[in-house]
Every structure is written in structure tokens, then in C-alpha cells.
XYZ file of C-alpha atoms in Angstrom:
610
model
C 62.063 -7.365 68.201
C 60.107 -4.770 66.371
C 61.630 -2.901 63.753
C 59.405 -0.135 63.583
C 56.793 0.985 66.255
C 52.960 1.740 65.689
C 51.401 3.424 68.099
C 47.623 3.442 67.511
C 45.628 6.256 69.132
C 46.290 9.569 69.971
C 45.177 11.193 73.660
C 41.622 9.932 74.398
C 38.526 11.626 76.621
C 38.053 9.881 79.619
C 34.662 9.058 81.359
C 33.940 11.078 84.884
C 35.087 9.478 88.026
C 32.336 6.808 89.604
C 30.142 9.011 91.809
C 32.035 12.291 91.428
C 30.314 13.851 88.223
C 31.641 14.747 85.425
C 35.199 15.465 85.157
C 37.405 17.276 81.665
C 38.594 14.839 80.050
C 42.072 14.344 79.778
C 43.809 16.888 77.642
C 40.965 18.891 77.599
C 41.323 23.253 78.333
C 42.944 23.134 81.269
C 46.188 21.046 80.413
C 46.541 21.420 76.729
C 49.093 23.996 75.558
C 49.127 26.072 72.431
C 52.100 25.678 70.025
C 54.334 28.696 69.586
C 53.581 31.424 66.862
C 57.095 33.038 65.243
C 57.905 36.830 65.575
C 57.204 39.270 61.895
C 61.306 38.985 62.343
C 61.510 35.248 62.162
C 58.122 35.082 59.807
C 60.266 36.713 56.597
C 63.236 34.866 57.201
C 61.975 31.834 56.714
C 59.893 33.081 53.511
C 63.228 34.506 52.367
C 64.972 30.815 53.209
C 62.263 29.387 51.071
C 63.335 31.666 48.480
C 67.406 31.341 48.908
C 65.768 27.884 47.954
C 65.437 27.936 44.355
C 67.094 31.672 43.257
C 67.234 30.556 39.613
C 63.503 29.929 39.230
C 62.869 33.273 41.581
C 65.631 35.250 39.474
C 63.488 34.041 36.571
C 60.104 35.205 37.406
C 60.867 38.144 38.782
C 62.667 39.294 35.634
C 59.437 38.276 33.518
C 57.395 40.016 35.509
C 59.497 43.436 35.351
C 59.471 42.924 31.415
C 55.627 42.765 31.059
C 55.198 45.309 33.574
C 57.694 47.602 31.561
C 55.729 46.493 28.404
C 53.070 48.565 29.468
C 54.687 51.468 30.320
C 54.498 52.011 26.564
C 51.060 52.946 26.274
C 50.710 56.136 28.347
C 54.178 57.205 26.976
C 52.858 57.109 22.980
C 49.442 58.603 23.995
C 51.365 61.197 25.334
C 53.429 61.624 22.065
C 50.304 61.222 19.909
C 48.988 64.045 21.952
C 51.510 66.796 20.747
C 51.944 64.970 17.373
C 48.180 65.691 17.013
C 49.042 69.104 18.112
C 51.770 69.694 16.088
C 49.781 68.644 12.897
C 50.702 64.862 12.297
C 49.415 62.827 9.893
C 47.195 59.805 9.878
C 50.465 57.322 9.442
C 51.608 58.672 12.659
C 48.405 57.791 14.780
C 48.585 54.481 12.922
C 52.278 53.862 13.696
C 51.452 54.797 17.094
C 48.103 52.234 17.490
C 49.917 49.698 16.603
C 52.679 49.931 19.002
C 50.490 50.467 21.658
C 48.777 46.897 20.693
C 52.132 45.300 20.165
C 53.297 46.699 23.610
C 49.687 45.173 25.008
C 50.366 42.120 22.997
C 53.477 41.321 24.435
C 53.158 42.757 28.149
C 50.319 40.345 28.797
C 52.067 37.675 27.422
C 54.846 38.366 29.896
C 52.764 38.757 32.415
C 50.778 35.759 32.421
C 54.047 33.513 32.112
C 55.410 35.554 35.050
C 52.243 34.829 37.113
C 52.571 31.618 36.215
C 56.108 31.208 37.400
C 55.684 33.680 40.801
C 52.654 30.970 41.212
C 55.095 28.047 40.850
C 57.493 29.340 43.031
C 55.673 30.307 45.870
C 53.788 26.822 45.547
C 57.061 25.249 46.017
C 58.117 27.223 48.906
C 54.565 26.396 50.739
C 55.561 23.164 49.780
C 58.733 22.784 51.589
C 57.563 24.509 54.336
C 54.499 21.774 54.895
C 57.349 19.092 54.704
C 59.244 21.198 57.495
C 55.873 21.625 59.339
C 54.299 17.841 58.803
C 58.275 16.870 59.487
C 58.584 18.581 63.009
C 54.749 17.624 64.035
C 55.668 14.178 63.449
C 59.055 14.057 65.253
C 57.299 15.973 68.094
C 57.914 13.872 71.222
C 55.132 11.712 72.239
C 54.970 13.271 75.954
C 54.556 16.927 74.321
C 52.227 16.091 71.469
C 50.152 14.803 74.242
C 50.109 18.188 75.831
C 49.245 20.379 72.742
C 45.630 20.934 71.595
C 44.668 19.193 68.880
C 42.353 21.678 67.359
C 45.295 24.322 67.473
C 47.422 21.504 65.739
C 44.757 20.342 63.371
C 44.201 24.417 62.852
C 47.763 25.150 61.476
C 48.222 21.734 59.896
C 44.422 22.547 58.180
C 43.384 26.027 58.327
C 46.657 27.984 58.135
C 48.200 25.692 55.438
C 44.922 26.304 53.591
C 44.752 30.255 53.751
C 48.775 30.574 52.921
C 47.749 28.301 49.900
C 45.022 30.295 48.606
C 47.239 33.402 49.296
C 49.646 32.178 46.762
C 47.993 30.828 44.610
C 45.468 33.064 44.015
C 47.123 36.779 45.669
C 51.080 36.036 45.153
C 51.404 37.012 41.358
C 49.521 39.555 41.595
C 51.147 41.277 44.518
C 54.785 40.199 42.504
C 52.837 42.045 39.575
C 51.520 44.446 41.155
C 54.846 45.930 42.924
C 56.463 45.678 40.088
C 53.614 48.187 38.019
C 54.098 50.532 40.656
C 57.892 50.554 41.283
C 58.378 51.390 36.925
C 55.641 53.436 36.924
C 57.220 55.460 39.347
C 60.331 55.295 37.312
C 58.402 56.387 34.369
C 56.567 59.519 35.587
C 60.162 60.498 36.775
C 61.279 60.235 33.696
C 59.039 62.519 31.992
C 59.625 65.003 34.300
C 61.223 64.668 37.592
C 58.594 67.688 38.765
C 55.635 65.191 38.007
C 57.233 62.294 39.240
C 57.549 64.619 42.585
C 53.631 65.612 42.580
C 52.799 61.752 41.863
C 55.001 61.196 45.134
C 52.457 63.750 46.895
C 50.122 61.164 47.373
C 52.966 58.936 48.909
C 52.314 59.879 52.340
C 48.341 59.908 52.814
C 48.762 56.074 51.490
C 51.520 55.637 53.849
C 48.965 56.908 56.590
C 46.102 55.052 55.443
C 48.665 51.376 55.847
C 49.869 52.625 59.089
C 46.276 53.741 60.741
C 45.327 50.114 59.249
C 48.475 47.675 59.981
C 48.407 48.482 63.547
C 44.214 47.877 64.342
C 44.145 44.909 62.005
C 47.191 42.901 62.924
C 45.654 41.632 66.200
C 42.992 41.014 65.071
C 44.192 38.738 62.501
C 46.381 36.901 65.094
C 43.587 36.623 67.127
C 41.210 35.107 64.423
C 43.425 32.642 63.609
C 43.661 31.755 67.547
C 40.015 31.713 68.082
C 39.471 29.732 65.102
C 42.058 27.030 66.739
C 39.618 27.590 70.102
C 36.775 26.643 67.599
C 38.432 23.329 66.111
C 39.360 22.517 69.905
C 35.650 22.672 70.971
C 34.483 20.815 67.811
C 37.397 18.269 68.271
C 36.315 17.386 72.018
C 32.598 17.293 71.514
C 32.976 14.696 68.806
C 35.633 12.799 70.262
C 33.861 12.628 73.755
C 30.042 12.651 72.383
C 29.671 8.448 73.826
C 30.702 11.104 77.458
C 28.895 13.865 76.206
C 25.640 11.881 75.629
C 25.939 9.899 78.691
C 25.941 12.897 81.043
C 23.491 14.904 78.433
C 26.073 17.211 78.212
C 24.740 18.461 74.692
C 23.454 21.876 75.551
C 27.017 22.590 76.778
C 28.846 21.469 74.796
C 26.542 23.535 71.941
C 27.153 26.553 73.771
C 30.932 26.366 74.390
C 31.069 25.606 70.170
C 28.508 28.702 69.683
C 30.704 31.055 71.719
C 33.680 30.355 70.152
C 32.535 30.682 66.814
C 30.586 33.795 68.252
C 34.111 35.422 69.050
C 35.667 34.210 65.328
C 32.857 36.012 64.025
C 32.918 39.056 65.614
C 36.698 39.214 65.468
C 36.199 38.737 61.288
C 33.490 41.642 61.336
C 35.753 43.671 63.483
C 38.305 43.679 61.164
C 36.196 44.465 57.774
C 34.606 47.681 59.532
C 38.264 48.704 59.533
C 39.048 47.422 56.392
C 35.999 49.795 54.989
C 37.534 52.842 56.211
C 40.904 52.224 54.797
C 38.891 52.377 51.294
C 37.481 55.311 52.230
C 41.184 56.710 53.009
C 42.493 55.029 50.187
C 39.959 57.176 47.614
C 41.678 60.646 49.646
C 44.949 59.732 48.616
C 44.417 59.203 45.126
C 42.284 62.543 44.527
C 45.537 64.468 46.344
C 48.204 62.716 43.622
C 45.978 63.503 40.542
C 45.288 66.193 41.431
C 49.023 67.539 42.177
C 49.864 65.801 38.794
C 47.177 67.764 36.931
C 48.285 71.597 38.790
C 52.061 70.824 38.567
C 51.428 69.635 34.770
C 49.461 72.908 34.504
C 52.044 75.270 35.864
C 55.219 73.580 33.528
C 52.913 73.093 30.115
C 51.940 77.351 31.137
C 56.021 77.887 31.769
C 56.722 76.226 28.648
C 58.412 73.188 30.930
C 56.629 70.673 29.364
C 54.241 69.628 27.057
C 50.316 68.549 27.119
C 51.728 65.068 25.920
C 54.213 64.742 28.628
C 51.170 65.939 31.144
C 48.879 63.336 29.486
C 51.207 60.543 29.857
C 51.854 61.777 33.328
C 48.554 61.494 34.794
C 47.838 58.111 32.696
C 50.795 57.098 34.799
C 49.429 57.962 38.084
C 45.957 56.607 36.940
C 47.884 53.483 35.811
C 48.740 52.937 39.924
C 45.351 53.295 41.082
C 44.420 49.585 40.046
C 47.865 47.959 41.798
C 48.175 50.245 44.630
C 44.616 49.636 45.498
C 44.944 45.798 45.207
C 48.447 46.212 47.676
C 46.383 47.870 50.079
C 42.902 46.391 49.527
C 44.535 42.962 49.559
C 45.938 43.893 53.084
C 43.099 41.592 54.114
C 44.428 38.300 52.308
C 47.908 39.338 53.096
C 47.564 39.860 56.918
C 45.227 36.653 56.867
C 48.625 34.715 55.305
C 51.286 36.778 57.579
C 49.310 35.647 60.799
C 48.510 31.776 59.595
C 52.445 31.849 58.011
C 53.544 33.050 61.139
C 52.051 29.934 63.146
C 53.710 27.646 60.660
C 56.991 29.025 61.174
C 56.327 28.927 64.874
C 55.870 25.056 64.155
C 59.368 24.863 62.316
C 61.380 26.519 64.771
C 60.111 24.048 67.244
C 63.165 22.656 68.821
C 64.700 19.410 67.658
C 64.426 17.169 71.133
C 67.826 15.078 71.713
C 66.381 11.656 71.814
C 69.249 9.847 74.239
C 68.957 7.050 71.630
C 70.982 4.110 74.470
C 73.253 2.057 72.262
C 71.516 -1.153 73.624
C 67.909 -2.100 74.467
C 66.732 -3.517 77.693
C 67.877 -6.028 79.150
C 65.105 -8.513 78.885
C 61.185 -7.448 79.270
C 60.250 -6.694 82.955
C 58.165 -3.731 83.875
C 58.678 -1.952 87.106
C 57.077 1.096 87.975
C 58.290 2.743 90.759
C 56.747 6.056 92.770
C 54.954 7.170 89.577
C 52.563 10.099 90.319
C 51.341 12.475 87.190
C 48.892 15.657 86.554
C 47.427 17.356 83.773
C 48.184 20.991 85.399
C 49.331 22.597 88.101
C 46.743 22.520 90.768
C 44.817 19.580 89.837
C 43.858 16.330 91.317
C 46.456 13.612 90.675
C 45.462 10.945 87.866
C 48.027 8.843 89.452
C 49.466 8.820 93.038
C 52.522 7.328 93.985
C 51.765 4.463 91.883
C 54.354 0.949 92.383
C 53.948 -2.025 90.055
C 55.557 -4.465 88.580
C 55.359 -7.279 85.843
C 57.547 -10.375 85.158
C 58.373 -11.130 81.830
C 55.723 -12.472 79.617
C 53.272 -11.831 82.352
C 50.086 -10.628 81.008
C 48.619 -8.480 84.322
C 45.505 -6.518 83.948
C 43.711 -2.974 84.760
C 40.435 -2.560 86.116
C 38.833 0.180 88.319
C 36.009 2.809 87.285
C 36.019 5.089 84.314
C 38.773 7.745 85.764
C 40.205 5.419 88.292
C 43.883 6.245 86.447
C 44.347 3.063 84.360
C 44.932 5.046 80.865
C 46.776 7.442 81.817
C 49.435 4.664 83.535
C 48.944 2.727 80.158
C 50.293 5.875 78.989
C 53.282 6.694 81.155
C 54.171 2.826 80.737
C 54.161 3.186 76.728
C 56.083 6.777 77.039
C 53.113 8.790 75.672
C 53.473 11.200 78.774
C 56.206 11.436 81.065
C 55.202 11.572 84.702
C 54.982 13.786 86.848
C 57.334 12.228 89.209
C 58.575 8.102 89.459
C 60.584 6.132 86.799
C 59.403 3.615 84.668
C 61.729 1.071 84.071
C 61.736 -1.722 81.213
C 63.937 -4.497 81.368
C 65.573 -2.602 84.055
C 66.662 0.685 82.155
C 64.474 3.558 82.671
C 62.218 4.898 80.232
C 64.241 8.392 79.695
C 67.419 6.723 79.530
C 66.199 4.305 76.794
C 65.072 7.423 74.847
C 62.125 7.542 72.521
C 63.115 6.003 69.466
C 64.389 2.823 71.852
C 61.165 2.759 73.633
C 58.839 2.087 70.722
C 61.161 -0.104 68.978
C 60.290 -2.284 72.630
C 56.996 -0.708 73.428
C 53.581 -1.378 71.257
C 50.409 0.309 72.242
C 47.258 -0.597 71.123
C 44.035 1.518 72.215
C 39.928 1.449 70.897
C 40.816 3.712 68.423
C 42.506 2.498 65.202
C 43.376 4.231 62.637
C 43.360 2.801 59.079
C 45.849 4.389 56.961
C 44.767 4.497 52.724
C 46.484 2.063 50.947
C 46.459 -1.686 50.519
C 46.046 -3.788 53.564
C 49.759 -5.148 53.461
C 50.800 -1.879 53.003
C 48.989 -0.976 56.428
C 50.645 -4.021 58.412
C 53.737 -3.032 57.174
C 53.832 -0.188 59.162
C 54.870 -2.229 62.196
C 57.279 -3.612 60.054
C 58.539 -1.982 56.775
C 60.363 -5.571 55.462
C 57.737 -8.065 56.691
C 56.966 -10.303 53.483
C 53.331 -10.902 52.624
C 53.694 -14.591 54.171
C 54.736 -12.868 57.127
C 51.957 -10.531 56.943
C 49.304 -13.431 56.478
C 50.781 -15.500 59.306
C 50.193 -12.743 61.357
C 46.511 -12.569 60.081
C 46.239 -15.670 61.036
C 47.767 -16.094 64.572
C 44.958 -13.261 65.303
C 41.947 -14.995 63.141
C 41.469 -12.835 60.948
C 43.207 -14.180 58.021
C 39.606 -15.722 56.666
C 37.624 -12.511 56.365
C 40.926 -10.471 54.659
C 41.270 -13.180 52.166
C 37.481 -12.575 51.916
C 38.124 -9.348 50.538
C 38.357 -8.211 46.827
C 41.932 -8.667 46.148
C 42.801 -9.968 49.780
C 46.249 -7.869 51.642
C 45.999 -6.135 48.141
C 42.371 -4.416 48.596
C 42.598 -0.624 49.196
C 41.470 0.146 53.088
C 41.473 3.516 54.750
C 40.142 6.465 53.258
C 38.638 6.020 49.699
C 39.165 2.702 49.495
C 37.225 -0.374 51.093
C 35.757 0.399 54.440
C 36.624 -1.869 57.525
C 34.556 -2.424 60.797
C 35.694 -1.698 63.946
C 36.266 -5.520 64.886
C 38.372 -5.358 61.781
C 40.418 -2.554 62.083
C 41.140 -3.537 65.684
C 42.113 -7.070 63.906
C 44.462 -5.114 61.957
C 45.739 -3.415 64.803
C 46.573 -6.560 66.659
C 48.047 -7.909 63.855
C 50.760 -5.171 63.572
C 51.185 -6.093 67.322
C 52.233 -9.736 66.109
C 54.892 -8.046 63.521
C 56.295 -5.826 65.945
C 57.229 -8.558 67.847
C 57.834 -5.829 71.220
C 59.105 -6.494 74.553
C 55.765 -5.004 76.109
C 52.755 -5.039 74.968
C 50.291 -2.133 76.412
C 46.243 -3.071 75.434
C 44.415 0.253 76.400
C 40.495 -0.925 76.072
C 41.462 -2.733 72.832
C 38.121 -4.401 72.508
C 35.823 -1.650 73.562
C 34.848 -0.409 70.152
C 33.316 -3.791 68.718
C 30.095 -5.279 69.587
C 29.482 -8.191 72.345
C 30.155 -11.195 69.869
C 32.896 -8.941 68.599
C 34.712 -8.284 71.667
C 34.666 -12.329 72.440
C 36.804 -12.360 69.044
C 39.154 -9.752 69.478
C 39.822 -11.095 73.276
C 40.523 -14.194 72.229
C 42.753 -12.421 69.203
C 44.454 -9.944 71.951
C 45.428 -13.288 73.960
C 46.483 -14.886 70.980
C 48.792 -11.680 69.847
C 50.203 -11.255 73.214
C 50.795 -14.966 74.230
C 54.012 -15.077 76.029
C 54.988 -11.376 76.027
C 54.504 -9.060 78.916
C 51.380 -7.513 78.573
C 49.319 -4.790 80.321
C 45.934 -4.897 79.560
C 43.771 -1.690 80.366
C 40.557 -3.917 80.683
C 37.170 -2.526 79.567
C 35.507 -6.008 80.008
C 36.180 -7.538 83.335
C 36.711 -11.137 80.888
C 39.892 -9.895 79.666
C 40.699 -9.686 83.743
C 39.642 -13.228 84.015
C 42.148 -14.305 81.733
C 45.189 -12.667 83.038
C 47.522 -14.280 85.462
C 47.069 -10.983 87.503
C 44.769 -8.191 88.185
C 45.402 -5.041 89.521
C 42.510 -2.127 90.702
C 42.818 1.006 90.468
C 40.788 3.556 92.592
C 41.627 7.970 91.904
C 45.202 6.826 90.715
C 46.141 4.289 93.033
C 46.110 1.065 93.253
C 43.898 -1.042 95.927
C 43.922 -4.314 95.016
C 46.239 -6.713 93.245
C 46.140 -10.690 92.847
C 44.782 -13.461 90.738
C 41.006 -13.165 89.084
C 40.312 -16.151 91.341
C 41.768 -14.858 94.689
C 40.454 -11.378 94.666
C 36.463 -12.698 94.124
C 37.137 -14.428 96.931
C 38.725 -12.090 98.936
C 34.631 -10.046 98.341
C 36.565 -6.578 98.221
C 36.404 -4.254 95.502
C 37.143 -6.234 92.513
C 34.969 -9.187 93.794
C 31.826 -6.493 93.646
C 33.053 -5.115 90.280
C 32.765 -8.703 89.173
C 29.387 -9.486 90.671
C 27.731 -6.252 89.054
C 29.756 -7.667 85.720
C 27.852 -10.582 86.074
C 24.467 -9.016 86.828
């Protein structure tokens, strides 16, 4: 038995039905589902979670912060005092004794500050960082059957684009917002204390700023939400054109495909230069508001230094104070751009955490040997459209190997994929070693279940390492032996350092015939009940393709195997075929009966032939 299952492809396009045109692929716009975005509500609380989630280090840059910030509430209070020492007569001592608190105040504020950045930074990169781990953690406990469903440019959006924007949010906004409220919460404090008339007149300008945020908030919001959607839309066209361009070129769909990418980016675009027209007349509002609190500051001051209320110092300070804010209110509400950007692509992360945790049955036992039955199985897409499998019965002894052949469309992947619990159908049960599918729960099912499809995916690391994912304990011997019962063990120990060479990413490069070596050599490790071969040998080359059949036979030799058969020699080897025709299936039997029967398989086999 395996100890750990592999499954090696995602959801793949599908070529149009024989003599129909072309057809969406599967999973393409009008199945696919987006993933759930979280409510403003539900958006904080898990930002405040992440910060319940290390108080001491919060505690501790927040207080730094508030000391730098109050460092520099010295300098407009002495140039204040210097003002009516001057006035009073005050010697040159004073001004010097003055200067050089100023610079000491300076000295030590940005000292502060800096550390505090550097801790608000640390902080918030930890909390992005936990909340990847939640995100990664809950994309890759998704259930097969609904990962399946959901787009995979909206996934690879939030996993990609949203992670990316929160991360340049923090690290490159978050002190400086922490900063920045903190400036204009003691400044505040500080024009109060003066005076608590100027402190008032400062507060003057409180509500055009207020306006300017809530004419703003409102108008930009959606858009943001909707950028961050259309950008998804955008990844989701890209992802399908590339993924599909052997489909795309075949039916010269090019042009289309061209256009449905323009118009998507189009609408991103637009949405983007929507929301910076807007963002151009909050500046303009933003100006208004500060003219109206200087100048109240400046006539108040007038009225209590004319009363004998207050001195010209105290006014002076006053007004540096309110000048002070300009900078950090204007970056709060300037910033609103980077900050709505991060509350809408947050938002879709914490949409992905709050995805509910599906009860995997989890049976106590395993099947009860390795037959596959299939019984009444039917499955689509969507509502509404055609069925990709109707009312499909089948079944397979164990360690029978029985394969699939009809036209591109005919239904064979997707029942590949019911059979290996990818989706869950429609309607029927699929039963293996006579418990259904459901009942066996997930976790059961690929412990007993290995898939292996055209597209293999090399994970970076050392080549044992990448075995080992079908089985985390398998020794190296193991690991070779495996190699071996698939041929393949000749050209690995061909490599630089053998199982030890770096593959994958940024490491050494394998071939598709090798990769799909590798893939059938997990198969051998897993040691599964059923094996499912989806088009395993599609991706390599005619000499290829002889190899990995021969490897796939090899690898499956006395296990019950369903082969999704992209060559009609993998047929000839099986002990039974079965053809499928617009998700049913029309003929069944051995290679040898069926040619002779001259029905549809036998004319498959003569055009295979040429």
C-alpha cells in the first residue's frame, strides 16, 4: 500500500468533440467558480488575530514609534519659546541652548523612528507570514472535487498577486502609516496643550478631511474590489490560452483567444485609470482642508496673542504643529491608494482562510481488495450543459489493466477523474474494493488511488527527494529499484550526482520522457490499489512513448489499472478495451475481438494504422 499519494496534474483542457467543433474546455468560464472574498468585518479580525499573535513584539513597536514621534514634538515647542525669548531680550546662550535641543530631540526621534519602522516592518512581515501558511494551508487541504471547480487564475491571483500587493503594502507603506498615526494623534495632543483654543481651530480642518475620505472611500472601494477581480479574469484568460495553445493552435483559435486576453486587461486598465481620476480630486480636496486649519490656527492665534491669551511663541509653535500634520495626514490619505489596494487583495486572502474545513469521513479500514465498479455515473460542468458522462457502468477485476479510447471529448478524462476522486459526479457511485468512493473519504482514497496524467510536475530538490513524495520513508535502494523496474535507472545514474542531482526549478532540467519516468516511478512506491494512467505517454516523442509504454506496463503489472489511452498501442496491450462515444460507452472487449467485430474501435484502429 501507498503511504502517501501523488497525484500528478491538475484539471486539463480537453480537445473539441470529433466533428462537433470546438468545445470549452473543461473547467473553462462556464463551470469554474470564484473563491469567496471576506466582509471589511471579518478582513480586521483576522489582521487583529495576526496581531493577538505576537502582542509583545507589537506592544514593542508601537511604544518606539510613539517615543520618536514625541521626540519631535520638541522642535516646534522650543521655536516657539525661542520666539518670545527673542522677544523678551534673550541672550545668545539661550538660542544656543535651544539649537541644540532641537538637534538632540532630531537626533534621537529619528533614531526611534527608524528602529520602530523597523520593528512595525517585522511585525507585519510576520503576520503576512502566518497568514500565507493559513492561505497555502487551506488551498492545499482544499478537496480535490472543489479545487477542480475553482479558477485557477483567481487561485493563482490571490496565491500571486494579492500576496504580492499585501507584501509591498507592509513592507514598504506599514511603518509609515504606524508612524504616521502616531505624528498626528501627539501632535494633536500637543497643539492642545498649548492652548486648548488652537488645538480647537487645528480641529477645524477635521471635518473637510473627513469629507474628502468619505467622498473618496465610497467611489474607490469598488473599484479596488473590482481590479483585483478583473485582474483574476486576466490570469484566467492567460492561464487557458497557454495551457490549451496545442487546442488553441489546432483550431487557429489565436485571434480569440488574443482578444478575450486584450479585453480583460482592457477592463483592468480602465478600472486602474478610473480610480486615479478620483484619486486626483481627493488631492485637490485634500489642499482645501489644509488652507481652512492654518488658516483658523493663524486668526484664532491672532485674536488670543491681541487679548493677551497667548503669546507669538505659543502661536508659532501652534501653526508649526498644524504644518507638522500636513506631511502624515497627506500620506494617510494619499496612501488611500496602497491601502485600499491591500484591504481588497487582504480581503480575498481572508476569504481563502475562512474557507471551511471539509470533514474527510476518514473509514477506519481500506477496501476490501482492488475491484473497480462504477455504477450509473453521469457528471456536468454546469447546470445546463451537455453531459461529459451519461449513465456510465463499468467495471474492473483486480489487477486487470482495461483501457480508454474514443475521440478527443468522448468522456474518458473526465471518468479517469471521477474514478481517482478528482470530481465527484454528478450522480452514480464509484466503488473500490467494494466501498464507495465518499464513504472511503479523501485521505483513504489516495492512500489506494494513484493518478498519473501528461503533465508532470517536477518539484525543486534532489531527485530522491522528488520520489519520496509517493513515499516519505522509501530508502534510496528502494528509490533506485523503482528506477529500475521502470528503466530509467541508467539515464538517472547518468546524471551529475545521480538521485542526488537537483531537478525542478533551478536545478537540472528533465525531458518530458523523463519526468513522466519519474512520475511512474512514484507509481511503483506508492504501491496503490488502482492505478489511473490519464494519456501518460502523450507528452514524449514517438520513440519516447514506446519507452514509457513499456515503463507504464512495467509500473502497473499486476495492479488494476485504467489506462486513458492516447495511443491506440497502449489499447493493444490491455486485457480489455472500452470506447467511449459523448460520455458513454459503446464498445467493450478484448483488442483482438473488437477489430474483428469492424465497429467503432476496429475503424479507430485501421485509421491508427494508416
Amino acid at each position: 500500500m501507498s503511504t502517501e499519494p501523488t497525484t500528478e496534474a491538475g484539471p486539463r483542457e480537453t480537445e473539441p468533440v470529433a466533428g462537433t467543433g470546438p468545445r470549452e474546455p473543461e473547467g473553462s468560464d462556464s463551470g469554474p467558480e470564484l473563491l469567496p472574498t471576506a466582509t471589511a468585518k471579518r478582513t480586521g479580525a483576522v489582521l487583529v488575530d495576526g496581531v493577538r499573535a505576537a502582542p509583545r513584539a507589537t506592544a514593542l513597536a508601537v511604544a518606539t514609534v510613539l517615543a520618536g514621534s514625541a521626540a519631535g514634538l520638541v522642535a516646534p515647542w522650543v521655536l516657539g519659546s525661542m520666539v518670545d525669548d527673542i522677544s523678551a531680550g534673550a541672550g545668545t546662550d539661550a538660542i544656543l541652548r535651544s539649537a541644540a535641543l532641537i538637534a538632540a530631540a532630531a537626533l534621537v526621534g529619528g533614531i526611534l523612528v527608524g528602529i520602530g519602522a523597523w520593528q512595525v516592518s517585522r511585525v507585519g512581515e510576520t503576520i503576512l507570514a502566518r497568514l500565507r501558511e493559513r492561505v497555502m494551508e487551506r488551498v492545499l487541504h482544499m478537496p480535490a472535487a472543489r479545487l477542480e471547480r475553482v479558477r485557477i487564475g483567481d487561485l493563482l491571483s490571490r496565491v500571486g498577486d494579492d500576496v504580492a500587493v499585501v507584501t509591498t503594502a507592509i513592507a514598504r507603506n506599514g511603518p509609515e502609516v504606524v508612524t504616521a498615526l502616531a505624528v498626528v494623534v501627539l501632535t494633536a495632543g500637543g497643539m492642545t496643550a498649548l492652548d486648548w483654543r488652537l488645538g480647537l481651530a487645528g480641529l477645524a480642518a477635521v471635518p473637510f478631511y473627513v469629507w474628502a475620505v468619505r467622498w473618496y472611500m465610497p467611489r474607490s472601494g469598488p473599484y479596488y474590489a473590482r481590479e483585483r477581480i478583473a485582474m483574476g479574469e486576466r490570469s484566467h484568460a492567460l492561464m487557458g490560452a497557454l495551457r490549451g495553445r496545442g487546442t488553441v493552435r489546432a483550431y487557429r483559435l489565436e485571434e480569440e483567444h488574443e482578444q478575450r486576453i486584450a479585453d480583460r486587461s482592457r477592463t483592468a486598465m480602465q478600472l486602474t485609470l478610473d480610480v486615479f481620476r478620483l484619486f486626483t480630486r481627493l488631492g485637490a480636496r485634500m489642499n482645501g482642508s489644509e488652507f481652512v486649519g492654518l488658516g483658523a490656527v493663524l486668526v484664532v492665534g491672532f485674536w488670543l496673542v491681541r487679548g493677551d491669551l497667548a503669546t507669538v511663541g505659543m502661536v508659532t509653535a501652534a501653526a508649526l504643529y498644524f504644518h507638522r500634520l500636513f506631511g502624515p495626514l497627506g500620506f494617510l490619505v494619499m496612501n488611500f491608494n496602497d491601502v485600499q489596494q491591500a484591504g481588497a487583495s487582504l480581503a480575498r486572502l481572508a476569504g481563502v482562510v475562512d474557507l471551511p474545513t471539509a470533514r474527510d469521513p476518514g473509514a477506519d479500514e481500506g477496501p476490501a481488495g482492488s475491484s473497480l465498479h462504477v455504477e450509473g455515473v453521469s457528471h456536468t460542468y454546469a447546470p445546463g450543459a451537455p453531459k461529459a458522462l451519461d449513465r456510465v457502468d463499468l467495471g474492473v477485476a483486480p489487477g486487470e489493466r482495461v483501457a480508454l479510447v474514443g475521440a478527443s471529448g468522448a468522456g474518458k478524462t473526465t471518468l479517469a477523474a471521477v474514478v481517482s476522486g478528482l470530481r465527484t459526479p454528478t450522480s452514480g457511485t464509484v466503488y473500490l474494493g467494494g466501498i464507495p468512493l465518499d464513504e472511503l473519504g479523501e485521505q483513504r482514497v489516495r492512500e489506494h488511488v494513484f493518478l498519473v496524467s501528461q503533465e508532470t510536475h517536477v518539484f525543486a530538490g534532489t531527485l530522491l527527494d522528488d520520489l519520496r513524495l509517493a513515499r516519505a520513508g522509501a530508502t534510496a535502494a528502494e528509490a533506485e529499484e523503482a528506477l529500475d523496474t521502470v528503466d530509467a535507472l541508467d539515464w538517472v545514474r547518468a546524471l551529475p550526482e545521480g538521485t542526488a542531482t537537483i531537478v525542478g526549478e533551478g536545478g537540472h532540467a528533465l525531458t518530458a520522457e523523463q519526468a513522466q519516468h519519474l512520475a511512474l516511478a512514484r507509481l511503483v512506491l506508492a504501491d496503490p490499489d488502482l492505478a489511473v494512467l490519464d494519456e501518460a505517454t502523450a507528452e514524449a516523442g514517438s520513440s519516447g512513448a514506446r519507452r514509457l509504454e513499456r515503463a507504464a506496463v512495467a509500473a502497473t503489472k499486476g495492479r488494476t489499472t485504467l489506462v486513458v489511452a492516447h495511443r491506440l498501442t497502449q489499447a493493444r496491450t490491455a486485457d480489455r478495451v472500452v470506447v467511449m462515444d459523448r460520455g458513454r460507452i459503446v464498445e467493450e472487449g478484448t483488442h483482438e475481438r473488437l477489430v474483428a467485430d469492424g465497429g467503432r474501435y476496429a475503424r479507430l484502429w485501421r485509421s491508427w494504422q494508416g
